[in-house]
GROMACS .gro file of C-alpha atoms in nm:
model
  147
    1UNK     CA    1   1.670  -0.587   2.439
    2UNK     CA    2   1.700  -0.393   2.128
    3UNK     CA    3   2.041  -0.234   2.069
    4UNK     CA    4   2.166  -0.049   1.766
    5UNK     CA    5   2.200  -0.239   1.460
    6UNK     CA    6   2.089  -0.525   1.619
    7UNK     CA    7   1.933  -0.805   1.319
    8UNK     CA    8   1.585  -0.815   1.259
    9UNK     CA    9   1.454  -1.191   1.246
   10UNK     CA   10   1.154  -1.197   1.036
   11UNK     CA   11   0.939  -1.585   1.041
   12UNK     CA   12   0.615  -1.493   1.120
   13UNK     CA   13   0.788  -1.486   1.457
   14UNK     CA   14   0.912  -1.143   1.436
   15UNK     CA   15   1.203  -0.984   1.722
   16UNK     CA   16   1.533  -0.858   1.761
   17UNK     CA   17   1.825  -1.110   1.782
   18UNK     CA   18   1.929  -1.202   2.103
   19UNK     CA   19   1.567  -1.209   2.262
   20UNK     CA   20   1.519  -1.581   2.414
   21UNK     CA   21   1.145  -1.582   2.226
   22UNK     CA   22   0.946  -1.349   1.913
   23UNK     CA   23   0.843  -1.057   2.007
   24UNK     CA   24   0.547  -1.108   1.795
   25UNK     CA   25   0.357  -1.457   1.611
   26UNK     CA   26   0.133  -1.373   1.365
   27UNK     CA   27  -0.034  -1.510   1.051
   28UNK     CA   28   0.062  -1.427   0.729
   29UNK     CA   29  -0.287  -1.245   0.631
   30UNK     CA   30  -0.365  -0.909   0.485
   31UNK     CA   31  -0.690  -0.734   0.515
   32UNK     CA   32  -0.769  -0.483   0.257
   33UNK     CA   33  -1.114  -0.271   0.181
   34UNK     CA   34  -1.273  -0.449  -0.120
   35UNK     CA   35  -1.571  -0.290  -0.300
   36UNK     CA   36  -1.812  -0.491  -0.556
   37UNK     CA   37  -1.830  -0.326  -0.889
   38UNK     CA   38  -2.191  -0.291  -1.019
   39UNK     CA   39  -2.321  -0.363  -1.429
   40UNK     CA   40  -2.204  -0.610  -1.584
   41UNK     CA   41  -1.933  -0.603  -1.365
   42UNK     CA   42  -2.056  -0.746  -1.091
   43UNK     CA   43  -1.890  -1.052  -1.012
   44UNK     CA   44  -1.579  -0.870  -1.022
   45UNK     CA   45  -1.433  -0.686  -0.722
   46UNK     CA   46  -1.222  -0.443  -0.680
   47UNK     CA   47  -0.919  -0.412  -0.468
   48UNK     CA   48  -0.923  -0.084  -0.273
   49UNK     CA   49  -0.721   0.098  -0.037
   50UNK     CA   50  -0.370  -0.091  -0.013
   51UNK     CA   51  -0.147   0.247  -0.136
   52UNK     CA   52  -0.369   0.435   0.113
   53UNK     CA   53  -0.249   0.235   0.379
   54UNK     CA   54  -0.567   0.149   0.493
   55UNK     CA   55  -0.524  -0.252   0.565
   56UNK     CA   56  -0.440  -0.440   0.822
   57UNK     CA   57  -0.239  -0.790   0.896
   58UNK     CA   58  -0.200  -1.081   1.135
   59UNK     CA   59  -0.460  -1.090   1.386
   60UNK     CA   60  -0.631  -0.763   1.312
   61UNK     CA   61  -0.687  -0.857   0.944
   62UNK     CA   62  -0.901  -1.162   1.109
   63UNK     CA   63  -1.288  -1.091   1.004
   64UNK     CA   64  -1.229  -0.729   0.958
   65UNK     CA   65  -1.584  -0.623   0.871
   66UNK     CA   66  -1.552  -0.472   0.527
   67UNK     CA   67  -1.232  -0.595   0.405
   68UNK     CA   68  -1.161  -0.891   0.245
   69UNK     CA   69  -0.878  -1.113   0.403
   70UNK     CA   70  -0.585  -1.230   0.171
   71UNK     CA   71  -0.294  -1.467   0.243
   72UNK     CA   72   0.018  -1.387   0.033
   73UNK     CA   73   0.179  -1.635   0.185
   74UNK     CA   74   0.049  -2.045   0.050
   75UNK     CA   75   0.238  -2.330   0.203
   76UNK     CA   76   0.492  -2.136   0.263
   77UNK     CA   77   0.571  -1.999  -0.075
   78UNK     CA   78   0.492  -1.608  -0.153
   79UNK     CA   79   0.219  -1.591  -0.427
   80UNK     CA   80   0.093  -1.242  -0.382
   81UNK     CA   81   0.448  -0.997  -0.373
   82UNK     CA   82   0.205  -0.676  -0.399
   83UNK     CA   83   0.058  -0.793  -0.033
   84UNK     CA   84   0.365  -0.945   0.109
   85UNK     CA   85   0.534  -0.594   0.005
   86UNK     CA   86   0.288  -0.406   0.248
   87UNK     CA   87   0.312  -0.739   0.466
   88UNK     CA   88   0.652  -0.626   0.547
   89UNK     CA   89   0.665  -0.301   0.565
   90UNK     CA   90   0.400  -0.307   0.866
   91UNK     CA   91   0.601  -0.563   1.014
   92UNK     CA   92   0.904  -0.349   1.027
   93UNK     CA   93   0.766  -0.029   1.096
   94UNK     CA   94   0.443  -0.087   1.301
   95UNK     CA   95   0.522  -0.385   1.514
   96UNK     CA   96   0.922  -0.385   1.522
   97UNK     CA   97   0.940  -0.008   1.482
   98UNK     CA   98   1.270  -0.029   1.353
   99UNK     CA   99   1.422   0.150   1.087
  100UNK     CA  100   1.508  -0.105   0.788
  101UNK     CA  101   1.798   0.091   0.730
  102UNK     CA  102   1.960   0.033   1.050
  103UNK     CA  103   1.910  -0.364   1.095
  104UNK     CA  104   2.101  -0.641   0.928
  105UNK     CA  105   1.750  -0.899   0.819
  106UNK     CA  106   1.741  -1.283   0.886
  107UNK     CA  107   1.446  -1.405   0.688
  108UNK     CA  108   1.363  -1.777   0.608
  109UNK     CA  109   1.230  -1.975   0.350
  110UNK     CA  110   1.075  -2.282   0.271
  111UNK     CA  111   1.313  -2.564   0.160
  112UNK     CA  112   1.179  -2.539  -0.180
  113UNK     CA  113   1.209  -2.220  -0.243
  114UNK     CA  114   1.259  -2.098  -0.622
  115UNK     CA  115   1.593  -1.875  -0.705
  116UNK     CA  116   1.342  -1.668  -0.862
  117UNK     CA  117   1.111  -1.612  -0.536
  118UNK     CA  118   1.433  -1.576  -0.329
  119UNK     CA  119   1.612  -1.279  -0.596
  120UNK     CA  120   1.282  -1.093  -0.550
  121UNK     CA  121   1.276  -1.081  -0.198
  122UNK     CA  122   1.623  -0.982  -0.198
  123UNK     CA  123   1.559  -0.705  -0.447
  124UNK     CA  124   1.245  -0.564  -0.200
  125UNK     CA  125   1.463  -0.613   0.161
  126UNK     CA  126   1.737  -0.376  -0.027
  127UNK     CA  127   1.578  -0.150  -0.261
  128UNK     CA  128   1.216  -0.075  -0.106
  129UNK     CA  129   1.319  -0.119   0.261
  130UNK     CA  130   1.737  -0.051   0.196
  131UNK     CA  131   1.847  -0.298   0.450
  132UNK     CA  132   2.192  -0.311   0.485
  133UNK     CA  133   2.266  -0.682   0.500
  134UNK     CA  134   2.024  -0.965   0.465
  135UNK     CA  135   2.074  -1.329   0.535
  136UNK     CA  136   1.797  -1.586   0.405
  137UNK     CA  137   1.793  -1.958   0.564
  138UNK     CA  138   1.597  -2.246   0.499
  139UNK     CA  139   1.313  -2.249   0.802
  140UNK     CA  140   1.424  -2.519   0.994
  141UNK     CA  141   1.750  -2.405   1.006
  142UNK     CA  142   1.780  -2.132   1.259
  143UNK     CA  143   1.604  -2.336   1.484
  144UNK     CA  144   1.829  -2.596   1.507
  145UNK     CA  145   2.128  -2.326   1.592
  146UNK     CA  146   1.940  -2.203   1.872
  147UNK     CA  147   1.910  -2.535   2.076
   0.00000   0.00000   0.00000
């Protein structure tokens, strides 16, 4: 049950602390509207409709007619920040309708993870989303505590 301030666990299984299981298991995909430019432009495309938020993620963003599907997310390392950005915020708002603001964040990462990669999410969980505390564990980690 979600109480006050209770931490928001974010893996791709996505709930409240406390619950025995996620409340939701999704994959890490993005879809967004993507038009083809015409010309001599044409084998470029352009990305479309991200700021509008007109995209959608995990299962919806699955053959979305009209939309190209992107994964920010590549063996488990974040190469598109842009989409994981969005990624998050329709994870907290849309699916855990929570206000950032009010929930500590435990987040995990792969083992391999770069300072660099780890700083920046940091730097979006507390300025873009103003979290008030955020813990980030190695994956396999939190799994082991709950056994």
């Amino acid at each position: 049950a979600k109480t006050p301030n209770s931490q928001c666990i974010e893996d791709l299984g996505i709930g409240y602390a406390g619950n025995t299981e996620p409340q939701f298991i999704m994959p890490s995909c993005i879809a967004i509207k993507e038009s083809a430019s015409v010309g001599e432009q044409a084998q470029r495309r352009l990305v479309r409709g991200v700021d509008d938020l007109d995209f959608y993620i995990g299962d919806e963003a699955i053959d979305k007619p009209n939309y190209a599907t992107k994964w920010p997310i590549r063996h488990g390392m974040v190469e598109d920040w842009d989409l994981m950005e969005k990624f998050m915020e329709q994870v907290i708002f849309k699916y855990l309708r929570a206000e950032p603001e009010d929930h500590s964040f435990l987040m995990t990462e792969p083992p391999l993870n770069t300072p660099e990669n780890r700083e920046y999410l940091a730097e979006i969980m507390f300025e873009t989303f103003n979290v008030p505390g955020l813990y980030i564990a190695v994956q396999k980690v939190p799994g082991c505590l709950m056994k």
